[in-house]
């Protein structure tokens, strides 16, 4: 019931077309992305449709009108713009991502975007940069983020600190080299989690910088067999991260960071760890998976590439073979549904059918997956009600699965101790490894995110209908894998979603 449909869907997905019509609407709101021009020329694009290449002549503006940019770079950026402005069109998969974005080790964790890992670097504070890539399944794609910090800007060549490494593509390493040239070599690399999506990238990244000290949270494990760290792709020089920077009486991180590790054993054969780091100079708190937020707009990594924007348009459909226009409204609609699927798996605003009926509707489809649509969204009112509860003005929240995990073990006491230590730090922004960043919050907002500890119940701000599936899972098939918690299962307030 599960494996066969996935095989069928993979075939449809890999054979889907990325072709689009080349009729550009000059009045389209995104037309201004194109450089001004008095004449144009044509270039030939080839799109692959189930193993066959189709030729297409597409008009591009004359690149000579773009000052200071090479002809090649102008063509690539213009191609991306053309693909993004075509009403009802499908963005070109080859428009802007180059060979430097390729990640050859993607089979270690075969999830989207597979080998095509675009990296976006952004300065988010004094001496702090985020490096965003993307991760997801079935186009439920979200940012995965590495943070790089200049350890001490006042001391030349003091080096860099790397938190939660991403895939070290040539593009990523080139963006990083700019910082190395300015601030000195990478001095510390930290894997702050035991989660596979972070672990699978940390080892290859650390191998690119063998002179850097590489620290990993000390309860790394694998399932179903618990294998040694060396077999998990982690290099032999990896060091266990102490539980706290205050341990042992030695100064860590050149005295520029504090850290505290949250360790919880949620069930038999599993571990959870989260290393929080506080950079004193920039007043930045670095977190991995314990806290997320979104303001309701799709993240830049999903809108920066036509290939990635496909995820937003795929989920903006209301029927399997819809090809929706690429508009800001449809992008937000797609992102709304991605967030609901990401957080709740089976959101109450959708009717779910994982059986044979949706598979019978599979057809070759421009956006991939054969147009598979196992989620029939009920109506926009229910979607917005559910989503607004999640967003709540962009305030931070604990991811549902993470809340289930961190309330286990000793029923939240380890979490309470960790929160009480972290809240002592004087931070004014938080950078998590997923969804939006940076978040303009301090210790008070951080503590409020874990308010369920004070209530003594696993209360959430979401619609109760949205956590019904996870609550049933806690009482059902998750019983064998997670310990009981005195906080009980997740519960929200009813929203009247039928």
Coordinates of C-alpha atoms in Angstrom, one line a residue:
X1 CA 0.0 0.0 0.0
X2 CA 3.0 2.3 0.5
X3 CA 6.0 1.1 -1.4
X4 CA 4.3 0.4 -4.8
X5 CA 2.7 3.8 -5.0
X6 CA 6.0 5.5 -4.2
X7 CA 7.8 3.6 -7.0
X8 CA 5.0 4.6 -9.4
X9 CA 5.2 8.2 -8.2
X10 CA 9.0 8.3 -8.6
X11 CA 8.7 7.2 -12.2
X12 CA 6.2 9.9 -12.9
X13 CA 8.2 12.5 -11.0
X14 CA 11.5 11.8 -12.9
X15 CA 9.8 11.8 -16.3
X16 CA 7.8 15.0 -15.7
X17 CA 8.4 17.9 -18.0
X18 CA 9.9 21.3 -17.1
X19 CA 8.8 22.9 -20.3
X20 CA 6.9 26.2 -20.4
X21 CA 5.4 28.6 -22.9
X22 CA 7.6 31.5 -23.9
X23 CA 4.9 34.1 -24.3
X24 CA 5.9 36.9 -21.9
X25 CA 3.2 39.3 -20.7
X26 CA 4.8 42.8 -20.7
X27 CA 2.2 43.9 -18.1
X28 CA 3.0 41.1 -15.6
X29 CA 4.0 42.6 -12.2
X30 CA 7.3 40.7 -12.2
X31 CA 8.3 42.0 -15.7
X32 CA 10.4 44.7 -14.1
X33 CA 12.9 42.1 -13.1
X34 CA 14.2 42.1 -16.7
X35 CA 16.9 44.6 -17.6
X36 CA 15.9 47.5 -19.9
X37 CA 16.6 46.8 -23.6
X38 CA 15.9 48.2 -27.0
X39 CA 16.4 45.0 -28.9
X40 CA 16.5 41.3 -28.2
X41 CA 17.9 38.0 -29.5
X42 CA 16.8 34.4 -29.2
X43 CA 18.4 31.6 -27.4
X44 CA 17.6 27.9 -27.6
X45 CA 16.5 26.0 -24.5
X46 CA 16.1 22.2 -24.3
X47 CA 13.8 20.6 -21.9
X48 CA 13.8 16.9 -21.1
X49 CA 10.5 15.0 -21.3
X50 CA 10.7 11.4 -20.2
X51 CA 14.1 10.9 -21.8
X52 CA 13.5 13.0 -25.0
X53 CA 14.8 16.5 -25.5
X54 CA 12.5 19.1 -27.0
X55 CA 13.9 22.3 -28.6
X56 CA 12.4 25.7 -27.8
X57 CA 13.5 29.2 -28.9
X58 CA 13.0 31.8 -26.1
X59 CA 13.6 35.5 -26.5
X60 CA 16.1 37.1 -24.1
X61 CA 17.0 40.8 -23.7
X62 CA 20.4 41.9 -25.0
X63 CA 22.9 41.3 -22.2
X64 CA 25.0 44.3 -23.3
X65 CA 22.6 46.6 -21.5
X66 CA 23.6 45.0 -18.1
X67 CA 26.6 46.9 -16.9
X68 CA 29.3 45.1 -14.9
X69 CA 27.8 41.7 -15.4
X70 CA 29.3 39.0 -17.6
X71 CA 27.3 37.9 -20.6
X72 CA 26.9 34.4 -19.2
X73 CA 25.7 35.6 -15.8
X74 CA 23.2 38.0 -17.4
X75 CA 21.8 35.2 -19.5
X76 CA 21.3 32.9 -16.5
X77 CA 19.7 35.6 -14.4
X78 CA 17.5 36.7 -17.3
X79 CA 16.4 33.1 -18.0
X80 CA 15.3 32.8 -14.4
X81 CA 13.4 36.0 -14.6
X82 CA 11.7 35.0 -17.9
X83 CA 10.7 31.6 -16.3
X84 CA 9.2 33.3 -13.3
X85 CA 7.1 35.9 -15.2
X86 CA 5.2 33.6 -17.6
X87 CA 1.6 33.5 -16.5
X88 CA 0.5 30.0 -16.0
X89 CA 3.9 28.7 -17.0
X90 CA 6.2 26.2 -15.4
X91 CA 9.6 27.6 -14.2
X92 CA 12.6 26.2 -16.1
X93 CA 14.4 23.6 -14.1
X94 CA 17.7 24.6 -15.6
X95 CA 17.4 28.3 -15.5
X96 CA 19.8 29.4 -12.8
X97 CA 21.1 26.5 -10.8
X98 CA 24.7 25.7 -12.0
X99 CA 27.0 22.8 -11.7
X100 CA 28.5 24.4 -8.6
X101 CA 25.2 23.7 -6.8
X102 CA 25.5 19.9 -7.3
X103 CA 25.7 17.7 -4.3
X104 CA 27.0 14.2 -5.3
X105 CA 26.4 12.5 -1.9
X106 CA 22.6 13.1 -2.0
X107 CA 21.9 9.3 -2.0
X108 CA 23.0 9.2 1.7
X109 CA 19.6 10.8 2.4
X110 CA 17.6 10.8 -0.9
X111 CA 15.2 13.7 -0.3
X112 CA 14.6 16.9 -2.3
X113 CA 16.3 18.7 -3.8
X114 CA 18.4 15.6 -4.4
X115 CA 21.7 16.7 -6.0
X116 CA 20.6 20.2 -6.8
X117 CA 21.4 22.2 -3.6
X118 CA 21.3 25.9 -4.1
X119 CA 22.8 27.9 -1.3
X120 CA 21.7 31.4 -0.2
X121 CA 24.0 33.4 2.0
X122 CA 22.6 36.3 4.0
X123 CA 24.1 38.6 6.7
X124 CA 21.6 38.6 9.6
X125 CA 23.5 40.6 12.2
X126 CA 26.9 41.8 13.3
X127 CA 29.3 39.2 12.1
X128 CA 26.6 36.5 11.6
X129 CA 25.6 34.9 8.3
X130 CA 23.0 32.3 7.4
X131 CA 23.5 29.7 4.6
X132 CA 20.2 28.4 3.5
X133 CA 19.6 25.3 1.4
X134 CA 16.4 23.3 1.0
X135 CA 15.1 19.9 2.2
X136 CA 11.8 18.1 1.8
X137 CA 9.7 15.2 0.6
X138 CA 6.7 15.3 -1.8
X139 CA 7.4 19.0 -2.4
X140 CA 6.8 19.7 1.3
X141 CA 10.1 21.6 1.2
X142 CA 11.5 24.0 3.9
X143 CA 14.8 25.7 4.5
X144 CA 17.6 23.9 6.2
X145 CA 20.1 26.4 7.6
X146 CA 23.8 26.7 8.6
X147 CA 24.9 29.7 10.6
X148 CA 28.4 31.1 10.4
X149 CA 29.8 33.5 13.0
X150 CA 32.9 35.7 13.0
X151 CA 34.2 34.7 16.4
X152 CA 35.7 38.1 17.4
X153 CA 35.5 40.9 14.8
X154 CA 37.8 43.1 16.9
X155 CA 40.7 40.7 16.5
X156 CA 42.0 40.2 13.0
X157 CA 42.0 36.7 11.7
X158 CA 40.3 35.3 14.8
X159 CA 38.4 32.8 12.6
X160 CA 34.9 31.5 12.1
X161 CA 32.4 29.3 14.0
X162 CA 30.1 27.1 12.0
X163 CA 26.8 25.8 13.5
X164 CA 24.7 23.0 11.9
X165 CA 26.6 22.5 8.6
X166 CA 24.8 22.1 5.3
X167 CA 25.9 20.3 2.1
X168 CA 29.4 21.6 1.2
X169 CA 28.8 22.2 -2.5
X170 CA 31.2 24.2 -4.6
X171 CA 28.8 27.1 -4.4
X172 CA 28.5 26.9 -0.6
X173 CA 32.2 26.7 -0.2
X174 CA 32.8 29.6 -2.5
X175 CA 30.3 31.7 -0.5
X176 CA 32.1 30.6 2.7
X177 CA 35.5 31.5 1.2
X178 CA 34.6 35.1 1.1
X179 CA 34.2 35.1 4.9
X180 CA 37.4 33.1 5.4
X181 CA 39.4 35.6 3.4
X182 CA 38.0 38.4 5.6
X183 CA 37.9 36.8 9.1
X184 CA 40.3 33.9 9.0
X185 CA 40.0 30.2 8.9
X186 CA 37.1 28.1 10.2
X187 CA 38.1 27.3 13.7
X188 CA 35.1 25.4 15.1
X189 CA 32.4 23.3 13.5
X190 CA 29.4 22.0 15.6
X191 CA 26.8 19.4 14.9
X192 CA 24.2 20.4 17.4
X193 CA 21.7 17.5 16.9
X194 CA 21.3 13.8 16.4
X195 CA 18.8 14.3 13.6
X196 CA 19.7 12.5 10.4
X197 CA 19.1 15.5 8.2
X198 CA 21.8 17.4 10.0
X199 CA 24.2 14.5 10.8
X200 CA 24.3 13.3 7.1
X201 CA 25.8 16.7 6.1
X202 CA 28.1 17.5 9.0
X203 CA 30.6 14.7 8.3
X204 CA 31.3 15.7 4.7
X205 CA 31.4 19.4 5.7
X206 CA 34.0 18.7 8.4
X207 CA 36.2 16.8 6.0
X208 CA 36.5 19.9 3.9
X209 CA 38.1 21.7 6.9
X210 CA 40.2 19.1 8.7
X211 CA 42.1 21.7 10.7
X212 CA 39.0 22.9 12.4
X213 CA 37.9 21.4 15.7
X214 CA 34.7 19.4 15.0
X215 CA 32.3 18.9 17.9
X216 CA 29.2 16.6 17.9
X217 CA 26.5 16.1 20.5
X218 CA 27.6 13.0 22.3
X219 CA 24.6 10.7 21.9
X220 CA 24.7 10.1 18.1
X221 CA 22.9 6.9 17.2
X222 CA 21.4 5.0 14.2
X223 CA 18.3 2.9 13.7
X224 CA 17.5 0.0 13.6
X225 CA 21.2 -0.9 14.4
X226 CA 23.2 1.5 16.6
X227 CA 26.4 1.8 14.7
X228 CA 29.7 3.5 15.7
X229 CA 30.1 7.2 14.8
X230 CA 32.7 6.3 12.1
X231 CA 30.1 4.3 10.2
X232 CA 27.7 7.3 10.2
X233 CA 30.0 9.4 8.0
X234 CA 31.5 11.3 10.9
X235 CA 35.3 11.7 10.7
X236 CA 37.6 10.2 13.3
X237 CA 38.6 13.5 14.8
X238 CA 35.1 14.4 15.9
X239 CA 35.0 15.3 19.6
X240 CA 32.0 14.9 21.9
X241 CA 30.5 18.3 22.8
X242 CA 30.5 18.9 26.6
X243 CA 27.0 19.3 28.1
X244 CA 27.8 22.9 29.0
X245 CA 30.5 25.5 28.3
X246 CA 30.7 26.1 32.0
X247 CA 31.9 22.5 32.7
X248 CA 35.5 21.6 33.6
X249 CA 36.7 25.1 34.4
X250 CA 38.2 25.6 30.9
X251 CA 37.4 28.5 28.6
X252 CA 35.7 27.2 25.4
X253 CA 35.1 29.0 22.1
X254 CA 37.7 31.7 22.8
X255 CA 35.4 32.9 25.5
X256 CA 33.0 34.3 22.8
X257 CA 30.2 31.8 23.2
X258 CA 28.2 30.0 25.9
X259 CA 26.5 26.7 25.1
X260 CA 24.0 24.3 26.8
X261 CA 23.0 20.9 25.5
X262 CA 19.5 19.5 26.0
X263 CA 19.5 15.7 26.2
X264 CA 16.4 13.6 26.4
X265 CA 15.7 9.9 26.0
X266 CA 12.2 9.9 24.5
X267 CA 11.9 6.1 24.1
X268 CA 13.6 2.8 23.7
X269 CA 16.5 3.0 21.3
X270 CA 16.2 6.7 20.6
X271 CA 17.8 10.0 21.7
X272 CA 17.2 13.7 21.3
X273 CA 19.8 16.4 21.7
X274 CA 19.8 20.1 21.0
X275 CA 22.9 22.3 21.6
X276 CA 22.0 26.0 22.1
X277 CA 24.8 28.5 21.5
X278 CA 24.9 32.1 22.5
X279 CA 27.3 34.5 20.7
X280 CA 27.9 37.3 23.1
X281 CA 29.1 40.0 20.7
X282 CA 26.1 39.8 18.4
X283 CA 23.6 38.8 21.1
X284 CA 22.5 35.9 18.9
X285 CA 21.0 32.6 20.1
X286 CA 21.6 29.6 17.7
X287 CA 19.1 26.8 17.9
X288 CA 18.5 23.7 15.7
X289 CA 15.1 22.1 15.9
X290 CA 13.4 23.2 19.2
X291 CA 11.8 26.4 18.0
X292 CA 10.4 27.6 14.6
X293 CA 8.4 30.5 13.3
X294 CA 7.0 31.9 10.0
X295 CA 5.2 35.1 9.2
X296 CA 3.1 33.5 6.5
X297 CA 5.3 34.4 3.5
X298 CA 7.3 31.7 1.7
X299 CA 11.1 31.8 2.5
X300 CA 13.6 33.2 0.1
X301 CA 15.2 29.9 -0.8
X302 CA 11.8 28.7 -2.2
X303 CA 11.3 31.9 -4.3
X304 CA 14.8 32.5 -5.4
X305 CA 14.9 29.6 -8.0
X306 CA 12.2 28.8 -10.5
X307 CA 13.0 25.1 -9.9
X308 CA 12.3 25.5 -6.2
X309 CA 9.2 27.6 -6.7
X310 CA 7.6 24.5 -8.3
X311 CA 6.9 23.3 -4.8
X312 CA 4.8 26.3 -4.0
X313 CA 2.8 26.0 -7.2
X314 CA 2.4 22.2 -6.8
X315 CA 0.7 22.7 -3.5
X316 CA -1.4 25.6 -4.7
X317 CA -3.4 23.3 -6.9
X318 CA -7.0 22.4 -6.2
X319 CA -7.2 19.5 -8.6
X320 CA -4.5 17.0 -9.7
X321 CA -3.6 18.4 -13.1
X322 CA -4.0 22.1 -12.4
X323 CA -1.3 24.4 -13.7
X324 CA -1.6 27.5 -11.6
X325 CA -0.2 30.9 -12.5
X326 CA 3.0 31.9 -10.7
X327 CA 1.6 34.8 -8.7
X328 CA 2.4 36.1 -5.2
X329 CA -1.0 34.9 -4.0
X330 CA -0.5 31.4 -5.3
X331 CA 3.0 31.2 -3.8
X332 CA 1.5 32.2 -0.4
X333 CA -1.3 29.6 -0.9
X334 CA 1.2 26.9 -1.6
X335 CA 3.4 27.9 1.3
X336 CA 0.3 27.8 3.6
X337 CA -0.4 24.2 2.7
X338 CA 3.3 23.2 2.9
X339 CA 3.4 24.5 6.5
X340 CA 0.2 22.7 7.5
X341 CA 1.5 19.4 6.0
X342 CA 5.0 19.9 7.5
X343 CA 3.6 20.5 11.0
X344 CA 0.6 18.3 11.2
X345 CA 1.1 15.6 8.5
X346 CA -2.6 15.2 8.2
X347 CA -4.1 18.7 8.7
X348 CA -7.8 19.0 9.5
X349 CA -8.4 21.3 6.6
X350 CA -7.8 18.5 4.1
X351 CA -9.4 15.1 3.4
X352 CA -6.6 12.5 3.1
X353 CA -6.7 9.5 0.8
X354 CA -3.4 7.5 0.6
X355 CA -5.2 4.6 -1.2
X356 CA -5.5 3.6 -4.8
X357 CA -8.1 6.3 -5.9
X358 CA -5.6 9.2 -6.2
X359 CA -3.1 6.9 -8.0
X360 CA -5.7 6.1 -10.7
X361 CA -5.6 9.8 -11.6
X362 CA -1.8 9.9 -12.3
X363 CA -0.8 11.4 -15.6
X364 CA 2.4 13.0 -17.0
X365 CA 2.4 16.4 -15.3
X366 CA 4.6 19.4 -15.7
X367 CA 5.3 19.8 -12.0
X368 CA 6.1 16.1 -11.3
X369 CA 4.8 13.3 -9.2
X370 CA 2.2 12.5 -11.9
X371 CA 0.0 15.1 -10.3
X372 CA -0.5 12.9 -7.3
X373 CA -2.8 14.7 -4.9
X374 CA -3.8 12.6 -1.8
X375 CA -4.9 15.8 0.0
X376 CA -8.3 17.3 -1.0
X377 CA -8.4 20.7 0.7
X378 CA -11.9 21.4 2.1
X379 CA -12.2 25.1 1.8
X380 CA -10.1 28.3 2.1
X381 CA -11.7 29.3 5.4
X382 CA -10.6 26.2 7.2
X383 CA -7.1 26.5 5.7
X384 CA -6.7 30.0 6.9
X385 CA -8.1 29.3 10.3
X386 CA -5.7 26.5 10.8
X387 CA -2.7 28.4 9.4
X388 CA -3.4 31.6 11.3
X389 CA -3.4 29.6 14.6
X390 CA 0.0 28.2 13.6
X391 CA 1.5 31.6 12.5
X392 CA 0.1 33.7 15.4
X393 CA 1.7 36.9 14.2
X394 CA 5.0 35.2 13.5
X395 CA 5.6 34.2 17.2
X396 CA 7.9 31.2 17.8
X397 CA 6.4 27.8 18.4
X398 CA 7.6 24.2 19.1
X399 CA 7.3 21.8 16.2
X400 CA 4.6 19.2 17.0
X401 CA 6.8 16.1 16.8
X402 CA 9.5 17.9 18.8
X403 CA 7.1 18.8 21.5
X404 CA 6.0 15.1 21.8
X405 CA 9.7 14.1 22.0
X406 CA 11.0 16.7 24.5
X407 CA 8.1 16.1 26.9
X408 CA 9.2 12.5 27.3
X409 CA 11.9 11.0 29.5
X410 CA 11.4 12.7 32.8
X411 CA 8.2 14.5 31.6
X412 CA 9.8 17.7 30.7
X413 CA 12.1 18.3 33.6
X414 CA 15.3 18.1 31.5
X415 CA 13.7 20.7 29.1
X416 CA 12.8 22.9 32.1
X417 CA 16.4 22.9 33.3
X418 CA 17.7 23.7 29.8
X419 CA 15.2 26.5 29.3
X420 CA 16.1 28.1 32.7
X421 CA 19.8 28.1 31.7
X422 CA 19.3 29.5 28.2
X423 CA 17.0 32.3 29.5
X424 CA 19.9 33.7 31.5
X425 CA 21.7 34.8 28.3
X426 CA 21.2 38.3 27.0
X427 CA 20.2 37.6 23.4
X428 CA 17.9 39.7 21.2
X429 CA 17.6 37.4 18.1
X430 CA 17.3 33.7 17.5
X431 CA 18.4 31.8 14.4
X432 CA 16.8 28.3 14.1
X433 CA 17.8 25.8 11.5
X434 CA 14.4 25.8 9.7
X435 CA 11.6 28.1 8.5
X436 CA 12.2 31.9 9.2
X437 CA 15.4 33.5 10.5
X438 CA 16.4 35.6 12.3
X439 CA 13.6 35.9 14.8
X440 CA 13.6 39.2 16.8
X441 CA 13.0 37.6 20.2
X442 CA 14.7 37.7 23.6
X443 CA 14.7 35.5 26.7
X444 CA 11.0 36.3 27.6
X445 CA 9.6 35.2 24.3
X446 CA 11.9 32.2 24.3
X447 CA 10.5 31.1 27.7
X448 CA 6.9 31.7 26.6
X449 CA 7.4 29.3 23.7
X450 CA 7.7 26.5 26.2
X451 CA 4.8 27.6 28.4
X452 CA 3.3 24.1 28.3
X453 CA 5.9 23.3 31.0
X454 CA 4.2 25.7 33.4
X455 CA 0.7 24.5 32.7
X456 CA 1.6 20.9 33.3
X457 CA -0.1 19.8 30.1
X458 CA 1.0 19.4 26.5
X459 CA -1.1 22.3 25.3
X460 CA -0.5 23.8 21.9
X461 CA -1.9 27.0 20.3
X462 CA -2.9 25.0 17.2
X463 CA -6.4 23.9 16.3
X464 CA -7.2 20.8 18.3
X465 CA -8.5 19.2 15.1
X466 CA -5.0 19.6 13.6
X467 CA -3.3 17.6 16.4
X468 CA -6.0 14.8 16.5
X469 CA -3.9 12.6 14.2
X470 CA -0.8 13.0 16.3
X471 CA -2.7 12.5 19.5
X472 CA -4.1 9.2 18.1
X473 CA -0.6 8.2 17.1
X474 CA 0.7 8.8 20.6
X475 CA -2.0 6.6 22.0
X476 CA -1.6 4.1 19.2
X477 CA 1.4 3.0 17.1
X478 CA 3.8 5.4 18.9
X479 CA 3.1 3.7 22.2
X480 CA 5.8 1.1 21.7
X481 CA 8.5 3.7 20.8
X482 CA 8.0 6.6 23.2
X483 CA 7.8 6.7 27.0
X484 CA 4.7 8.0 28.7
X485 CA 4.7 11.6 29.8
X486 CA 2.8 13.1 32.7
X487 CA 2.1 16.1 30.4
X488 CA -0.2 13.9 28.3
X489 CA -0.8 14.1 24.6
X490 CA -1.0 17.2 22.5
X491 CA -4.2 19.2 22.9
X492 CA -5.3 22.5 21.4
X493 CA -8.5 24.6 21.3
X494 CA -11.2 23.5 18.9
X495 CA -11.6 25.6 15.7
X496 CA -14.9 24.2 14.5
X497 CA -13.2 22.5 11.4
X498 CA -15.5 19.7 10.2

